Amino acid sequence: MLGNLPFFKKKEIQPSKEEIVKQHPVPKHIAIIMDGNGRWAKNRALPRIAGHKEGMNVVKKITMAAKDMGVEVLTLYAFSTENWKRPKNEVDFLMKLPEQFMDNFLPDLIKNNVRVQTIGRFDELPTHTKLAVMKAKEETKNNTGLILNFALNYGSRDEIIEAVRVISADVANGKISSTDINDELLSSHLMTHPLPDPDLLIRTSGEIRISNFMMWQISYSELWFTNVLWPDFTREHLIEAIYEFQQRHRRFGGV
Ligand code: V07
């Protein structure tokens, strides 16, 4: 009897936000500035490194959520070229996280067909960090699913400067003419090549800045900011960000 009332019936057939989101085009490439780990720790009277460790566990969860949603590339800002200025103990701890991440999650990444890649100045990383990252890339190189792209010792200005150096050398030695320099040529010299540009950039923890992250590549990206701290970021938050992305795009496509 009661089941016939629309008010009861509706709830049962209401699809979840995840189901709604999956029925519409999902961003191919999502980039995330994972901010707020230090503040999360401070709020709990814990050392900053405890926040980074919790942040690492969230990386695993969000990777799986992105994979489930059909995202093709997930780029995560793990360490910026400016982060070397932090206290030595914090930098040392951060540089151990790639190893920890792989010790804990590599079998799961392989099982889920995730491929690990990185952007950033690799040669400046400590040897133990490089070895862990190289192992992760090697062991996942044949995976064909989600690309999990870590920005490690990455800075956008650095990346553009390096591209300009290579291009200007090519002009100087006559390999190309200055009139060959265009959007496509510059893009092809960036560390993200041949990945598509991000469709959606997320930044957690309430800061409304880009902070030298993929400045060229986000020229046309949707930007989504949240006050949620990275260690508190959940699958539901990712779905909400994608949902809003889809709302914006539907409006855009409508006119
Ligand atoms: C780092 C955890 C996430 C919150 C933000 C800062 C701290 C995963 C990695 C990683 C990097 C390369 C790789 C495998 C894992 C990582 C750093 C910091 C430096 F091949 N999380 N995470 N690297 N944080």
PDB file of C-alpha atoms and ligand atoms in Angstrom:
ATOM      1  CA  MET A   1       0.000   0.000   0.000  1.00  0.00           C
ATOM      2  CA  LEU A   2       2.500   2.555   1.180  1.00  0.00           C
ATOM      3  CA  GLY A   3       4.829   1.421  -1.589  1.00  0.00           C
ATOM      4  CA  ASN A   4       2.461   2.963  -4.101  1.00  0.00           C
ATOM      5  CA  LEU A   5       2.962   6.425  -2.732  1.00  0.00           C
ATOM      6  CA  PRO A   6       5.353   8.317  -4.983  1.00  0.00           C
ATOM      7  CA  PHE A   7       7.166   9.628  -1.955  1.00  0.00           C
ATOM      8  CA  PHE A   8       8.206   6.084  -0.988  1.00  0.00           C
ATOM      9  CA  LYS A   9       8.747   4.758  -4.439  1.00  0.00           C
ATOM     10  CA  LYS A  10      10.970   7.556  -5.660  1.00  0.00           C
ATOM     11  CA  LYS A  11      13.763   6.931  -3.170  1.00  0.00           C
ATOM     12  CA  GLU A  12      14.149   3.287  -4.264  1.00  0.00           C
ATOM     13  CA  ILE A  13      14.679   4.117  -7.914  1.00  0.00           C
ATOM     14  CA  GLN A  14      16.801   7.243  -7.415  1.00  0.00           C
ATOM     15  CA  PRO A  15      20.172   6.557  -9.035  1.00  0.00           C
ATOM     16  CA  SER A  16      23.237   7.539  -7.039  1.00  0.00           C
ATOM     17  CA  LYS A  17      25.303  10.552  -8.091  1.00  0.00           C
ATOM     18  CA  GLU A  18      27.982   8.105  -9.186  1.00  0.00           C
ATOM     19  CA  GLU A  19      25.522   6.412 -11.549  1.00  0.00           C
ATOM     20  CA  ILE A  20      24.372   9.771 -12.947  1.00  0.00           C
ATOM     21  CA  VAL A  21      27.962  10.897 -13.499  1.00  0.00           C
ATOM     22  CA  LYS A  22      28.868   7.637 -15.239  1.00  0.00           C
ATOM     23  CA  GLN A  23      26.062   8.172 -17.770  1.00  0.00           C
ATOM     24  CA  HIS A  24      27.622  11.413 -19.047  1.00  0.00           C
ATOM     25  CA  PRO A  25      31.018  12.243 -20.548  1.00  0.00           C
ATOM     26  CA  VAL A  26      33.664  12.117 -17.820  1.00  0.00           C
ATOM     27  CA  PRO A  27      36.807  14.301 -18.031  1.00  0.00           C
ATOM     28  CA  LYS A  28      39.564  12.351 -19.745  1.00  0.00           C
ATOM     29  CA  HIS A  29      42.304  14.022 -17.736  1.00  0.00           C
ATOM     30  CA  ILE A  30      41.899  15.234 -14.152  1.00  0.00           C
ATOM     31  CA  ALA A  31      44.752  17.084 -12.418  1.00  0.00           C
ATOM     32  CA  ILE A  32      44.793  17.622  -8.653  1.00  0.00           C
ATOM     33  CA  ILE A  33      46.740  19.943  -6.355  1.00  0.00           C
ATOM     34  CA  MET A  34      46.648  17.856  -3.173  1.00  0.00           C
ATOM     35  CA  ASP A  35      46.809  20.645  -0.604  1.00  0.00           C
ATOM     36  CA  GLY A  36      46.072  20.655   3.135  1.00  0.00           C
ATOM     37  CA  ASN A  37      48.047  17.707   4.509  1.00  0.00           C
ATOM     38  CA  GLY A  38      49.995  19.893   6.959  1.00  0.00           C
ATOM     39  CA  ARG A  39      46.854  21.657   8.164  1.00  0.00           C
ATOM     40  CA  TRP A  40      45.063  18.338   8.606  1.00  0.00           C
ATOM     41  CA  ALA A  41      47.898  17.146  10.855  1.00  0.00           C
ATOM     42  CA  LYS A  42      48.034  20.436  12.778  1.00  0.00           C
ATOM     43  CA  ASN A  43      44.289  20.214  13.483  1.00  0.00           C
ATOM     44  CA  ARG A  44      45.017  16.872  15.181  1.00  0.00           C
ATOM     45  CA  ALA A  45      48.189  18.040  16.972  1.00  0.00           C
ATOM     46  CA  LEU A  46      50.165  15.606  14.795  1.00  0.00           C
ATOM     47  CA  PRO A  47      53.469  16.279  12.994  1.00  0.00           C
ATOM     48  CA  ARG A  48      53.134  17.458   9.357  1.00  0.00           C
ATOM     49  CA  ILE A  49      54.524  14.165   8.110  1.00  0.00           C
ATOM     50  CA  ALA A  50      51.502  12.354   9.564  1.00  0.00           C
ATOM     51  CA  GLY A  51      49.380  14.445   7.195  1.00  0.00           C
ATOM     52  CA  HIS A  52      51.530  13.477   4.217  1.00  0.00           C
ATOM     53  CA  LYS A  53      51.240   9.812   5.112  1.00  0.00           C
ATOM     54  CA  GLU A  54      47.444  10.034   5.342  1.00  0.00           C
ATOM     55  CA  GLY A  55      47.516  11.966   2.049  1.00  0.00           C
ATOM     56  CA  MET A  56      49.310   9.053   0.444  1.00  0.00           C
ATOM     57  CA  ASN A  57      46.534   6.662   1.462  1.00  0.00           C
ATOM     58  CA  VAL A  58      44.015   9.046  -0.104  1.00  0.00           C
ATOM     59  CA  VAL A  59      46.023   8.936  -3.357  1.00  0.00           C
ATOM     60  CA  LYS A  60      45.319   5.203  -3.545  1.00  0.00           C
ATOM     61  CA  LYS A  61      41.576   5.656  -2.896  1.00  0.00           C
ATOM     62  CA  ILE A  62      41.183   8.492  -5.411  1.00  0.00           C
ATOM     63  CA  THR A  63      43.157   6.553  -8.024  1.00  0.00           C
ATOM     64  CA  MET A  64      40.690   3.681  -7.735  1.00  0.00           C
ATOM     65  CA  ALA A  65      37.725   6.068  -7.808  1.00  0.00           C
ATOM     66  CA  ALA A  66      39.080   7.785 -10.945  1.00  0.00           C
ATOM     67  CA  LYS A  67      39.580   4.407 -12.591  1.00  0.00           C
ATOM     68  CA  ASP A  68      36.015   3.358 -11.718  1.00  0.00           C
ATOM     69  CA  MET A  69      34.657   6.586 -13.235  1.00  0.00           C
ATOM     70  CA  GLY A  70      36.477   5.949 -16.520  1.00  0.00           C
ATOM     71  CA  VAL A  71      39.032   8.755 -16.207  1.00  0.00           C
ATOM     72  CA  GLU A  72      41.998   8.150 -18.547  1.00  0.00           C
ATOM     73  CA  VAL A  73      44.708  10.275 -16.904  1.00  0.00           C
ATOM     74  CA  LEU A  74      45.037  11.403 -13.278  1.00  0.00           C
ATOM     75  CA  THR A  75      47.887  13.870 -12.671  1.00  0.00           C
ATOM     76  CA  LEU A  76      48.736  14.484  -9.009  1.00  0.00           C
ATOM     77  CA  TYR A  77      50.999  17.289  -7.772  1.00  0.00           C
ATOM     78  CA  ALA A  78      53.116  15.313  -5.297  1.00  0.00           C
ATOM     79  CA  PHE A  79      56.203  17.565  -5.014  1.00  0.00           C
ATOM     80  CA  SER A  80      56.887  20.981  -6.503  1.00  0.00           C
ATOM     81  CA  THR A  81      60.251  22.518  -7.376  1.00  0.00           C
ATOM     82  CA  GLU A  82      59.562  24.940  -4.469  1.00  0.00           C
ATOM     83  CA  ASN A  83      59.032  22.150  -1.918  1.00  0.00           C
ATOM     84  CA  TRP A  84      62.831  21.709  -1.467  1.00  0.00           C
ATOM     85  CA  LYS A  85      62.657  24.844   0.749  1.00  0.00           C
ATOM     86  CA  ARG A  86      60.733  22.945   3.435  1.00  0.00           C
ATOM     87  CA  PRO A  87      62.510  21.631   6.577  1.00  0.00           C
ATOM     88  CA  LYS A  88      64.976  18.855   5.777  1.00  0.00           C
ATOM     89  CA  ASN A  89      63.163  16.216   7.845  1.00  0.00           C
ATOM     90  CA  GLU A  90      59.947  16.904   5.927  1.00  0.00           C
ATOM     91  CA  VAL A  91      61.662  16.729   2.525  1.00  0.00           C
ATOM     92  CA  ASP A  92      63.393  13.483   3.544  1.00  0.00           C
ATOM     93  CA  PHE A  93      60.061  12.011   4.583  1.00  0.00           C
ATOM     94  CA  LEU A  94      58.330  13.102   1.369  1.00  0.00           C
ATOM     95  CA  MET A  95      61.098  11.539  -0.707  1.00  0.00           C
ATOM     96  CA  LYS A  96      60.372   8.184   0.960  1.00  0.00           C
ATOM     97  CA  LEU A  97      56.692   8.273   0.037  1.00  0.00           C
ATOM     98  CA  PRO A  98      57.113   6.950  -3.516  1.00  0.00           C
ATOM     99  CA  GLU A  99      58.795   3.835  -2.034  1.00  0.00           C
ATOM    100  CA  GLN A 100      56.119   3.462   0.631  1.00  0.00           C
ATOM    101  CA  PHE A 101      53.388   3.953  -1.910  1.00  0.00           C
ATOM    102  CA  MET A 102      54.801   1.264  -4.139  1.00  0.00           C
ATOM    103  CA  ASP A 103      55.489  -1.167  -1.259  1.00  0.00           C
ATOM    104  CA  ASN A 104      51.877  -0.832  -0.189  1.00  0.00           C
ATOM    105  CA  PHE A 105      50.021  -0.449  -3.465  1.00  0.00           C
ATOM    106  CA  LEU A 106      51.985  -1.718  -6.464  1.00  0.00           C
ATOM    107  CA  PRO A 107      50.230  -5.140  -6.551  1.00  0.00           C
ATOM    108  CA  ASP A 108      46.844  -3.367  -6.468  1.00  0.00           C
ATOM    109  CA  LEU A 109      47.885  -0.955  -9.229  1.00  0.00           C
ATOM    110  CA  ILE A 110      48.945  -3.875 -11.409  1.00  0.00           C
ATOM    111  CA  LYS A 111      45.743  -5.774 -10.641  1.00  0.00           C
ATOM    112  CA  ASN A 112      43.729  -2.703 -11.688  1.00  0.00           C
ATOM    113  CA  ASN A 113      45.668  -2.127 -14.914  1.00  0.00           C
ATOM    114  CA  VAL A 114      46.988   1.276 -13.733  1.00  0.00           C
ATOM    115  CA  ARG A 115      50.098   2.670 -15.400  1.00  0.00           C
ATOM    116  CA  VAL A 116      52.438   4.891 -13.365  1.00  0.00           C
ATOM    117  CA  GLN A 117      54.183   7.809 -15.056  1.00  0.00           C
ATOM    118  CA  THR A 118      55.853  10.996 -13.813  1.00  0.00           C
ATOM    119  CA  ILE A 119      56.567  14.541 -14.935  1.00  0.00           C
ATOM    120  CA  GLY A 120      59.197  16.771 -13.359  1.00  0.00           C
ATOM    121  CA  ARG A 121      62.982  16.984 -13.046  1.00  0.00           C
ATOM    122  CA  PHE A 122      63.818  13.381 -12.309  1.00  0.00           C
ATOM    123  CA  ASP A 123      67.630  13.593 -12.074  1.00  0.00           C
ATOM    124  CA  GLU A 124      67.504  15.836  -8.966  1.00  0.00           C
ATOM    125  CA  LEU A 125      65.642  13.267  -6.865  1.00  0.00           C
ATOM    126  CA  PRO A 126      67.496  11.120  -4.300  1.00  0.00           C
ATOM    127  CA  THR A 127      68.663   7.779  -5.713  1.00  0.00           C
ATOM    128  CA  HIS A 128      66.340   5.712  -3.514  1.00  0.00           C
ATOM    129  CA  THR A 129      63.356   7.749  -4.757  1.00  0.00           C
ATOM    130  CA  LYS A 130      64.404   7.391  -8.386  1.00  0.00           C
ATOM    131  CA  LEU A 131      64.789   3.620  -7.981  1.00  0.00           C
ATOM    132  CA  ALA A 132      61.285   3.265  -6.503  1.00  0.00           C
ATOM    133  CA  VAL A 133      59.733   5.368  -9.252  1.00  0.00           C
ATOM    134  CA  MET A 134      61.643   3.542 -11.999  1.00  0.00           C
ATOM    135  CA  LYS A 135      60.462   0.212 -10.609  1.00  0.00           C
ATOM    136  CA  ALA A 136      56.861   1.425 -10.523  1.00  0.00           C
ATOM    137  CA  LYS A 137      57.023   2.656 -14.124  1.00  0.00           C
ATOM    138  CA  GLU A 138      58.737  -0.501 -15.327  1.00  0.00           C
ATOM    139  CA  GLU A 139      56.324  -2.890 -13.619  1.00  0.00           C
ATOM    140  CA  THR A 140      53.244  -1.037 -14.883  1.00  0.00           C
ATOM    141  CA  LYS A 141      54.474  -0.061 -18.357  1.00  0.00           C
ATOM    142  CA  ASN A 142      52.301  -2.587 -20.193  1.00  0.00           C
ATOM    143  CA  ASN A 143      49.135  -1.624 -18.315  1.00  0.00           C
ATOM    144  CA  THR A 144      46.525  -0.085 -20.576  1.00  0.00           C
ATOM    145  CA  GLY A 145      44.075   1.423 -18.056  1.00  0.00           C
ATOM    146  CA  LEU A 146      44.277   4.632 -16.046  1.00  0.00           C
ATOM    147  CA  ILE A 147      47.529   6.600 -16.319  1.00  0.00           C
ATOM    148  CA  LEU A 148      48.523   7.688 -12.809  1.00  0.00           C
ATOM    149  CA  ASN A 149      50.855  10.585 -13.511  1.00  0.00           C
ATOM    150  CA  PHE A 150      52.801  11.976 -10.538  1.00  0.00           C
ATOM    151  CA  ALA A 151      54.233  15.488 -10.810  1.00  0.00           C
ATOM    152  CA  LEU A 152      57.453  15.049  -8.807  1.00  0.00           C
ATOM    153  CA  ASN A 153      59.939  17.922  -8.550  1.00  0.00           C
ATOM    154  CA  TYR A 154      57.707  19.609 -11.109  1.00  0.00           C
ATOM    155  CA  GLY A 155      57.308  23.307 -11.877  1.00  0.00           C
ATOM    156  CA  SER A 156      55.448  24.750 -14.824  1.00  0.00           C
ATOM    157  CA  ARG A 157      57.855  27.640 -15.492  1.00  0.00           C
ATOM    158  CA  ASP A 158      60.756  25.211 -15.381  1.00  0.00           C
ATOM    159  CA  GLU A 159      58.986  23.016 -17.915  1.00  0.00           C
ATOM    160  CA  ILE A 160      58.252  25.927 -20.265  1.00  0.00           C
ATOM    161  CA  ILE A 161      61.807  27.281 -19.957  1.00  0.00           C
ATOM    162  CA  GLU A 162      63.251  23.870 -20.838  1.00  0.00           C
ATOM    163  CA  ALA A 163      60.924  23.631 -23.853  1.00  0.00           C
ATOM    164  CA  VAL A 164      61.987  27.103 -25.015  1.00  0.00           C
ATOM    165  CA  ARG A 165      65.659  26.126 -24.699  1.00  0.00           C
ATOM    166  CA  VAL A 166      65.225  23.032 -26.849  1.00  0.00           C
ATOM    167  CA  ILE A 167      63.120  24.868 -29.422  1.00  0.00           C
ATOM    168  CA  SER A 168      65.527  27.820 -29.654  1.00  0.00           C
ATOM    169  CA  ALA A 169      68.467  25.418 -30.114  1.00  0.00           C
ATOM    170  CA  ASP A 170      66.511  23.780 -32.950  1.00  0.00           C
ATOM    171  CA  VAL A 171      66.008  27.225 -34.507  1.00  0.00           C
ATOM    172  CA  ALA A 172      69.684  28.145 -34.004  1.00  0.00           C
ATOM    173  CA  ASN A 173      70.963  25.032 -35.755  1.00  0.00           C
ATOM    174  CA  GLY A 174      68.445  25.394 -38.570  1.00  0.00           C
ATOM    175  CA  LYS A 175      66.363  22.311 -37.733  1.00  0.00           C
ATOM    176  CA  ILE A 176      63.242  24.480 -37.626  1.00  0.00           C
ATOM    177  CA  SER A 177      62.345  28.057 -38.484  1.00  0.00           C
ATOM    178  CA  SER A 178      61.001  30.486 -35.850  1.00  0.00           C
ATOM    179  CA  THR A 179      57.775  30.604 -37.853  1.00  0.00           C
ATOM    180  CA  ASP A 180      57.301  26.868 -37.142  1.00  0.00           C
ATOM    181  CA  ILE A 181      56.803  27.681 -33.451  1.00  0.00           C
ATOM    182  CA  ASN A 182      53.135  27.327 -32.604  1.00  0.00           C
ATOM    183  CA  ASP A 183      50.814  25.947 -29.908  1.00  0.00           C
ATOM    184  CA  GLU A 184      51.261  22.364 -31.066  1.00  0.00           C
ATOM    185  CA  LEU A 185      55.064  22.563 -31.281  1.00  0.00           C
ATOM    186  CA  LEU A 186      55.394  24.064 -27.813  1.00  0.00           C
ATOM    187  CA  SER A 187      52.941  21.503 -26.365  1.00  0.00           C
ATOM    188  CA  SER A 188      54.979  18.691 -27.877  1.00  0.00           C
ATOM    189  CA  HIS A 189      58.073  19.878 -25.946  1.00  0.00           C
ATOM    190  CA  LEU A 190      56.349  19.837 -22.540  1.00  0.00           C
ATOM    191  CA  MET A 191      56.787  16.990 -20.063  1.00  0.00           C
ATOM    192  CA  THR A 192      53.114  16.059 -20.376  1.00  0.00           C
ATOM    193  CA  HIS A 193      53.471  15.213 -24.061  1.00  0.00           C
ATOM    194  CA  PRO A 194      51.670  13.199 -25.483  1.00  0.00           C
ATOM    195  CA  LEU A 195      49.014  13.284 -22.760  1.00  0.00           C
ATOM    196  CA  PRO A 196      45.876  15.353 -23.437  1.00  0.00           C
ATOM    197  CA  ASP A 197      45.521  18.636 -21.516  1.00  0.00           C
ATOM    198  CA  PRO A 198      43.563  18.369 -18.238  1.00  0.00           C
ATOM    199  CA  ASP A 199      39.808  18.876 -18.664  1.00  0.00           C
ATOM    200  CA  LEU A 200      39.404  19.487 -14.946  1.00  0.00           C
ATOM    201  CA  LEU A 201      41.787  20.874 -12.318  1.00  0.00           C
ATOM    202  CA  ILE A 202      40.945  20.310  -8.652  1.00  0.00           C
ATOM    203  CA  ARG A 203      42.629  22.075  -5.740  1.00  0.00           C
ATOM    204  CA  THR A 204      41.833  21.117  -2.155  1.00  0.00           C
ATOM    205  CA  SER A 205      42.226  23.033   1.104  1.00  0.00           C
ATOM    206  CA  GLY A 206      40.689  26.379   0.151  1.00  0.00           C
ATOM    207  CA  GLU A 207      43.598  28.003  -1.673  1.00  0.00           C
ATOM    208  CA  ILE A 208      42.502  29.617  -4.945  1.00  0.00           C
ATOM    209  CA  ARG A 209      45.817  29.608  -6.796  1.00  0.00           C
ATOM    210  CA  ILE A 210      47.568  27.643  -9.522  1.00  0.00           C
ATOM    211  CA  SER A 211      51.019  27.651  -7.842  1.00  0.00           C
ATOM    212  CA  ASN A 212      53.100  26.904 -10.936  1.00  0.00           C
ATOM    213  CA  PHE A 213      51.149  23.750 -11.850  1.00  0.00           C
ATOM    214  CA  MET A 214      50.603  22.927 -15.540  1.00  0.00           C
ATOM    215  CA  MET A 215      50.018  26.563 -16.449  1.00  0.00           C
ATOM    216  CA  TRP A 216      50.193  25.992 -20.199  1.00  0.00           C
ATOM    217  CA  GLN A 217      48.111  22.832 -20.100  1.00  0.00           C
ATOM    218  CA  ILE A 218      45.187  24.250 -18.062  1.00  0.00           C
ATOM    219  CA  SER A 219      44.471  27.113 -20.486  1.00  0.00           C
ATOM    220  CA  TYR A 220      41.000  25.703 -21.223  1.00  0.00           C
ATOM    221  CA  SER A 221      40.450  23.497 -18.150  1.00  0.00           C
ATOM    222  CA  GLU A 222      37.516  23.767 -15.775  1.00  0.00           C
ATOM    223  CA  LEU A 223      38.768  24.728 -12.303  1.00  0.00           C
ATOM    224  CA  TRP A 224      37.189  23.291  -9.159  1.00  0.00           C
ATOM    225  CA  PHE A 225      38.198  24.433  -5.687  1.00  0.00           C
ATOM    226  CA  THR A 226      37.121  22.944  -2.375  1.00  0.00           C
ATOM    227  CA  ASN A 227      37.823  23.753   1.277  1.00  0.00           C
ATOM    228  CA  VAL A 228      38.168  20.026   2.025  1.00  0.00           C
ATOM    229  CA  LEU A 229      41.715  19.133   3.100  1.00  0.00           C
ATOM    230  CA  TRP A 230      43.397  16.460   0.950  1.00  0.00           C
ATOM    231  CA  PRO A 231      43.460  13.767   3.690  1.00  0.00           C
ATOM    232  CA  ASP A 232      39.668  14.244   4.033  1.00  0.00           C
ATOM    233  CA  PHE A 233      39.037  14.095   0.264  1.00  0.00           C
ATOM    234  CA  THR A 234      36.832  11.140  -0.672  1.00  0.00           C
ATOM    235  CA  ARG A 235      35.458   9.350  -3.696  1.00  0.00           C
ATOM    236  CA  GLU A 236      32.237  11.340  -3.163  1.00  0.00           C
ATOM    237  CA  HIS A 237      34.131  14.622  -3.459  1.00  0.00           C
ATOM    238  CA  LEU A 238      35.686  13.471  -6.733  1.00  0.00           C
ATOM    239  CA  ILE A 239      32.242  12.504  -8.022  1.00  0.00           C
ATOM    240  CA  GLU A 240      30.892  15.919  -6.986  1.00  0.00           C
ATOM    241  CA  ALA A 241      33.712  17.647  -8.903  1.00  0.00           C
ATOM    242  CA  ILE A 242      33.007  15.576 -12.009  1.00  0.00           C
ATOM    243  CA  TYR A 243      29.273  16.219 -11.631  1.00  0.00           C
ATOM    244  CA  GLU A 244      29.844  19.983 -11.592  1.00  0.00           C
ATOM    245  CA  PHE A 245      32.194  19.657 -14.557  1.00  0.00           C
ATOM    246  CA  GLN A 246      29.384  17.937 -16.459  1.00  0.00           C
ATOM    247  CA  GLN A 247      26.848  20.621 -15.460  1.00  0.00           C
ATOM    248  CA  ARG A 248      29.167  23.363 -16.760  1.00  0.00           C
ATOM    249  CA  HIS A 249      29.779  21.499 -19.985  1.00  0.00           C
ATOM    250  CA  ARG A 250      26.133  20.844 -20.612  1.00  0.00           C
ATOM    251  CA  ARG A 251      25.417  24.582 -20.336  1.00  0.00           C
ATOM    252  CA  PHE A 252      28.354  25.307 -22.576  1.00  0.00           C
ATOM    253  CA  GLY A 253      27.250  22.814 -25.245  1.00  0.00           C
ATOM    254  CA  GLY A 254      23.628  24.042 -25.083  1.00  0.00           C
ATOM    255  CA  VAL A 255      24.223  27.447 -26.646  1.00  0.00           C
TER     256      VAL A 255
HETATM  257  C1  V07 B   1      53.381  12.244  -1.800  1.00  0.00           C
HETATM  258  C2  V07 B   1      51.175  12.057  -0.611  1.00  0.00           C
HETATM  259  C3  V07 B   1      50.012  12.746  -1.260  1.00  0.00           C
HETATM  260  C4  V07 B   1      49.739  14.098  -0.701  1.00  0.00           C
HETATM  261  C5  V07 B   1      50.669  15.178  -1.183  1.00  0.00           C
HETATM  262  C6  V07 B   1      52.104  15.181  -0.752  1.00  0.00           C
HETATM  263  C7  V07 B   1      52.659  13.934  -0.126  1.00  0.00           C
HETATM  264  C8  V07 B   1      52.385   9.433  -3.649  1.00  0.00           C
HETATM  265  C9  V07 B   1      53.638   9.652  -4.188  1.00  0.00           C
HETATM  266  C10 V07 B   1      54.270   8.933  -5.273  1.00  0.00           C
HETATM  267  C11 V07 B   1      55.097   9.576  -6.169  1.00  0.00           C
HETATM  268  C12 V07 B   1      55.685   8.890  -7.228  1.00  0.00           C
HETATM  269  C13 V07 B   1      55.425   7.557  -7.399  1.00  0.00           C
HETATM  270  C14 V07 B   1      54.597   6.896  -6.524  1.00  0.00           C
HETATM  271  C15 V07 B   1      54.012   7.575  -5.476  1.00  0.00           C
HETATM  272  C16 V07 B   1      54.128  10.760  -3.500  1.00  0.00           C
HETATM  273  C17 V07 B   1      55.528  12.450  -2.857  1.00  0.00           C
HETATM  274  C18 V07 B   1      54.595  12.905  -1.943  1.00  0.00           C
HETATM  275  C19 V07 B   1      56.834  13.153  -2.992  1.00  0.00           C
HETATM  276  F1  V07 B   1      55.965   6.883  -8.434  1.00  0.00           F
HETATM  277  N1  V07 B   1      52.114  10.324  -2.717  1.00  0.00           N
HETATM  278  N2  V07 B   1      53.173  11.149  -2.601  1.00  0.00           N
HETATM  279  N3  V07 B   1      55.304  11.399  -3.644  1.00  0.00           N
HETATM  280  N4  V07 B   1      52.442  12.711  -0.891  1.00  0.00           N
END
